[in-house]
C-alpha cells in the first residue's frame, strides 16, 4: 500500500511539473500553417451570441466555424497562444484574425496592435472543414 501511495505521489508531482513548465501551445506537424496579419479588438457581443470577454482566449475569423481552435504564433517574438473562434471578423483588408485583449497580451502585441502571425487550425481538423481553403483570406 505504501508503494502504491509513493508511486501515485510521484506521478502527481511529475504531472504538476509538466503542467507548470509545458504551458506554451505548439504547432502540430502535418497540419497546414497560414501566414497573415492579426490585430486585437474590444467588442460587446460576438457572432456566437456570447458576450465579449476580454479576459478570454478567443478570436474572430471570417470563415472558420465558430468553436474552432487555432494556435497563433507572433512571428516577431515567437510567443504562442491557443484561442477559440467565437466571432466573425476582422473586417479590415489584409487581416485574418481579431484577437481578444488577453490573447493579444499573451502574444506581446498590445502596443503594436497589428502583427504578422502564423496560425494553425487544430480543431476541427482540416479534412473535416471545407472552408479552411479560404482561411487565410
PDB file of C-alpha atoms in Angstrom:
ATOM      1  CA  UNK A   1       0.000   0.000   0.000  1.00  0.00           C
ATOM      2  CA  UNK A   2       2.866   2.372   0.790  1.00  0.00           C
ATOM      3  CA  UNK A   3       4.492   1.580  -2.547  1.00  0.00           C
ATOM      4  CA  UNK A   4       1.264   2.413  -4.398  1.00  0.00           C
ATOM      5  CA  UNK A   5       0.944   5.684  -2.461  1.00  0.00           C
ATOM      6  CA  UNK A   6       4.534   6.590  -3.284  1.00  0.00           C
ATOM      7  CA  UNK A   7       4.010   5.856  -6.983  1.00  0.00           C
ATOM      8  CA  UNK A   8       0.836   7.973  -7.060  1.00  0.00           C
ATOM      9  CA  UNK A   9       2.634  10.833  -5.312  1.00  0.00           C
ATOM     10  CA  UNK A  10       5.497  10.711  -7.812  1.00  0.00           C
ATOM     11  CA  UNK A  11       3.039  10.691 -10.714  1.00  0.00           C
ATOM     12  CA  UNK A  12       1.222  13.716  -9.310  1.00  0.00           C
ATOM     13  CA  UNK A  13       4.490  15.602  -8.846  1.00  0.00           C
ATOM     14  CA  UNK A  14       5.591  14.726 -12.388  1.00  0.00           C
ATOM     15  CA  UNK A  15       2.207  15.789 -13.814  1.00  0.00           C
ATOM     16  CA  UNK A  16       2.340  19.071 -11.880  1.00  0.00           C
ATOM     17  CA  UNK A  17       5.836  19.691 -13.220  1.00  0.00           C
ATOM     18  CA  UNK A  18       4.609  19.180 -16.781  1.00  0.00           C
ATOM     19  CA  UNK A  19       1.629  21.484 -16.287  1.00  0.00           C
ATOM     20  CA  UNK A  20       3.885  24.184 -14.844  1.00  0.00           C
ATOM     21  CA  UNK A  21       6.636  24.067 -17.452  1.00  0.00           C
ATOM     22  CA  UNK A  22       4.842  22.952 -20.621  1.00  0.00           C
ATOM     23  CA  UNK A  23       2.301  25.745 -20.961  1.00  0.00           C
ATOM     24  CA  UNK A  24       3.121  27.035 -24.459  1.00  0.00           C
ATOM     25  CA  UNK A  25       0.870  25.687 -27.211  1.00  0.00           C
ATOM     26  CA  UNK A  26       2.768  24.225 -30.145  1.00  0.00           C
ATOM     27  CA  UNK A  27       2.190  23.628 -33.824  1.00  0.00           C
ATOM     28  CA  UNK A  28       1.206  20.138 -34.892  1.00  0.00           C
ATOM     29  CA  UNK A  29       3.203  18.555 -37.715  1.00  0.00           C
ATOM     30  CA  UNK A  30       1.208  17.732 -40.829  1.00  0.00           C
ATOM     31  CA  UNK A  31      -1.482  20.403 -40.389  1.00  0.00           C
ATOM     32  CA  UNK A  32      -1.363  23.492 -42.639  1.00  0.00           C
ATOM     33  CA  UNK A  33       0.044  26.747 -41.244  1.00  0.00           C
ATOM     34  CA  UNK A  34      -1.205  30.083 -42.602  1.00  0.00           C
ATOM     35  CA  UNK A  35       0.730  33.365 -42.604  1.00  0.00           C
ATOM     36  CA  UNK A  36      -1.333  36.510 -42.074  1.00  0.00           C
ATOM     37  CA  UNK A  37      -1.769  39.679 -40.022  1.00  0.00           C
ATOM     38  CA  UNK A  38      -3.640  39.696 -36.731  1.00  0.00           C
ATOM     39  CA  UNK A  39      -4.997  42.547 -34.633  1.00  0.00           C
ATOM     40  CA  UNK A  40      -6.833  42.756 -31.322  1.00  0.00           C
ATOM     41  CA  UNK A  41     -10.198  44.278 -30.580  1.00  0.00           C
ATOM     42  CA  UNK A  42     -12.774  45.095 -27.933  1.00  0.00           C
ATOM     43  CA  UNK A  43     -16.447  44.494 -28.662  1.00  0.00           C
ATOM     44  CA  UNK A  44     -19.590  43.896 -26.629  1.00  0.00           C
ATOM     45  CA  UNK A  45     -21.346  40.987 -28.360  1.00  0.00           C
ATOM     46  CA  UNK A  46     -19.910  38.201 -30.514  1.00  0.00           C
ATOM     47  CA  UNK A  47     -21.378  36.442 -33.547  1.00  0.00           C
ATOM     48  CA  UNK A  48     -21.783  33.289 -31.462  1.00  0.00           C
ATOM     49  CA  UNK A  49     -24.092  35.160 -29.082  1.00  0.00           C
ATOM     50  CA  UNK A  50     -21.574  35.223 -26.235  1.00  0.00           C
ATOM     51  CA  UNK A  51     -20.770  38.496 -24.530  1.00  0.00           C
ATOM     52  CA  UNK A  52     -17.240  39.590 -25.387  1.00  0.00           C
ATOM     53  CA  UNK A  53     -14.850  38.709 -22.563  1.00  0.00           C
ATOM     54  CA  UNK A  54     -11.526  40.488 -22.929  1.00  0.00           C
ATOM     55  CA  UNK A  55     -10.001  38.019 -20.446  1.00  0.00           C
ATOM     56  CA  UNK A  56     -10.924  35.003 -22.588  1.00  0.00           C
ATOM     57  CA  UNK A  57      -8.512  33.462 -25.064  1.00  0.00           C
ATOM     58  CA  UNK A  58     -10.730  33.975 -28.095  1.00  0.00           C
ATOM     59  CA  UNK A  59     -10.607  35.385 -31.610  1.00  0.00           C
ATOM     60  CA  UNK A  60     -12.676  36.384 -34.618  1.00  0.00           C
ATOM     61  CA  UNK A  61     -12.264  34.880 -38.090  1.00  0.00           C
ATOM     62  CA  UNK A  62     -14.330  35.391 -41.246  1.00  0.00           C
ATOM     63  CA  UNK A  63     -14.839  31.790 -42.390  1.00  0.00           C
ATOM     64  CA  UNK A  64     -13.751  29.259 -39.762  1.00  0.00           C
ATOM     65  CA  UNK A  65     -16.613  27.546 -37.922  1.00  0.00           C
ATOM     66  CA  UNK A  66     -17.469  29.065 -34.550  1.00  0.00           C
ATOM     67  CA  UNK A  67     -15.906  26.885 -31.867  1.00  0.00           C
ATOM     68  CA  UNK A  68     -12.762  26.119 -33.880  1.00  0.00           C
ATOM     69  CA  UNK A  69      -9.449  26.110 -32.011  1.00  0.00           C
ATOM     70  CA  UNK A  70      -6.443  27.870 -33.520  1.00  0.00           C
ATOM     71  CA  UNK A  71      -2.803  28.075 -32.409  1.00  0.00           C
ATOM     72  CA  UNK A  72      -1.431  31.563 -33.149  1.00  0.00           C
ATOM     73  CA  UNK A  73       2.281  32.463 -33.123  1.00  0.00           C
ATOM     74  CA  UNK A  74       3.617  36.024 -33.139  1.00  0.00           C
ATOM     75  CA  UNK A  75       6.450  35.978 -35.684  1.00  0.00           C
ATOM     76  CA  UNK A  76       8.257  38.899 -34.055  1.00  0.00           C
ATOM     77  CA  UNK A  77       8.776  37.389 -30.579  1.00  0.00           C
ATOM     78  CA  UNK A  78       7.756  33.718 -31.180  1.00  0.00           C
ATOM     79  CA  UNK A  79       5.128  33.692 -28.417  1.00  0.00           C
ATOM     80  CA  UNK A  80       2.157  31.399 -28.991  1.00  0.00           C
ATOM     81  CA  UNK A  81      -1.414  31.147 -27.747  1.00  0.00           C
ATOM     82  CA  UNK A  82      -4.341  28.779 -28.249  1.00  0.00           C
ATOM     83  CA  UNK A  83      -7.608  30.614 -28.997  1.00  0.00           C
ATOM     84  CA  UNK A  84     -11.208  29.625 -29.698  1.00  0.00           C
ATOM     85  CA  UNK A  85     -13.035  31.241 -32.612  1.00  0.00           C
ATOM     86  CA  UNK A  86     -16.238  32.798 -31.248  1.00  0.00           C
ATOM     87  CA  UNK A  87     -16.802  35.801 -33.504  1.00  0.00           C
ATOM     88  CA  UNK A  88     -16.727  36.978 -37.119  1.00  0.00           C
ATOM     89  CA  UNK A  89     -14.184  39.428 -38.485  1.00  0.00           C
ATOM     90  CA  UNK A  90     -11.865  41.200 -38.945  1.00  0.00           C
ATOM     91  CA  UNK A  91     -13.438  43.487 -41.489  1.00  0.00           C
ATOM     92  CA  UNK A  92     -10.194  45.270 -42.372  1.00  0.00           C
ATOM     93  CA  UNK A  93      -8.433  44.267 -45.593  1.00  0.00           C
ATOM     94  CA  UNK A  94      -5.273  42.219 -45.128  1.00  0.00           C
ATOM     95  CA  UNK A  95      -6.082  40.826 -41.679  1.00  0.00           C
ATOM     96  CA  UNK A  96      -7.158  37.279 -40.876  1.00  0.00           C
ATOM     97  CA  UNK A  97      -7.700  37.343 -37.091  1.00  0.00           C
ATOM     98  CA  UNK A  98      -9.024  39.704 -34.436  1.00  0.00           C
ATOM     99  CA  UNK A  99      -7.776  38.526 -31.047  1.00  0.00           C
ATOM    100  CA  UNK A 100      -9.177  39.224 -27.592  1.00  0.00           C
ATOM    101  CA  UNK A 101      -7.158  41.567 -25.396  1.00  0.00           C
ATOM    102  CA  UNK A 102      -5.859  38.688 -23.243  1.00  0.00           C
ATOM    103  CA  UNK A 103      -4.728  36.701 -26.303  1.00  0.00           C
ATOM    104  CA  UNK A 104      -3.000  39.827 -27.627  1.00  0.00           C
ATOM    105  CA  UNK A 105      -1.304  40.327 -24.248  1.00  0.00           C
ATOM    106  CA  UNK A 106      -0.108  36.696 -24.280  1.00  0.00           C
ATOM    107  CA  UNK A 107       1.347  37.267 -27.746  1.00  0.00           C
ATOM    108  CA  UNK A 108       3.011  40.515 -26.636  1.00  0.00           C
ATOM    109  CA  UNK A 109       1.254  42.620 -29.272  1.00  0.00           C
ATOM    110  CA  UNK A 110      -0.784  45.146 -27.282  1.00  0.00           C
ATOM    111  CA  UNK A 111       1.459  48.102 -28.237  1.00  0.00           C
ATOM    112  CA  UNK A 112       1.849  47.173 -31.911  1.00  0.00           C
ATOM    113  CA  UNK A 113      -1.845  46.470 -32.478  1.00  0.00           C
ATOM    114  CA  UNK A 114      -1.219  44.532 -35.711  1.00  0.00           C
ATOM    115  CA  UNK A 115       1.454  41.841 -36.125  1.00  0.00           C
ATOM    116  CA  UNK A 116       2.425  39.105 -38.559  1.00  0.00           C
ATOM    117  CA  UNK A 117       1.405  35.690 -37.268  1.00  0.00           C
ATOM    118  CA  UNK A 118       1.325  32.057 -38.204  1.00  0.00           C
ATOM    119  CA  UNK A 119      -1.971  30.360 -37.427  1.00  0.00           C
ATOM    120  CA  UNK A 120      -2.810  26.691 -37.447  1.00  0.00           C
ATOM    121  CA  UNK A 121      -6.328  25.311 -37.090  1.00  0.00           C
ATOM    122  CA  UNK A 122      -6.202  22.298 -34.771  1.00  0.00           C
ATOM    123  CA  UNK A 123      -9.939  21.703 -34.322  1.00  0.00           C
ATOM    124  CA  UNK A 124     -11.866  20.838 -36.400  1.00  0.00           C
ATOM    125  CA  UNK A 125      -9.193  19.022 -38.429  1.00  0.00           C
ATOM    126  CA  UNK A 126      -8.720  20.453 -41.938  1.00  0.00           C
ATOM    127  CA  UNK A 127     -10.033  17.332 -43.672  1.00  0.00           C
ATOM    128  CA  UNK A 128     -13.393  17.906 -41.945  1.00  0.00           C
ATOM    129  CA  UNK A 129     -13.561  21.583 -42.851  1.00  0.00           C
ATOM    130  CA  UNK A 130     -14.033  22.605 -46.490  1.00  0.00           C
ATOM    131  CA  UNK A 131     -13.988  26.288 -45.539  1.00  0.00           C
ATOM    132  CA  UNK A 132     -10.346  26.039 -44.471  1.00  0.00           C
ATOM    133  CA  UNK A 133      -9.233  26.519 -48.068  1.00  0.00           C
ATOM    134  CA  UNK A 134     -10.098  30.229 -47.690  1.00  0.00           C
ATOM    135  CA  UNK A 135      -8.900  30.582 -44.092  1.00  0.00           C
ATOM    136  CA  UNK A 136      -6.071  32.969 -44.902  1.00  0.00           C
ATOM    137  CA  UNK A 137      -8.153  35.444 -46.863  1.00  0.00           C
TER     138      UNK A 137
END
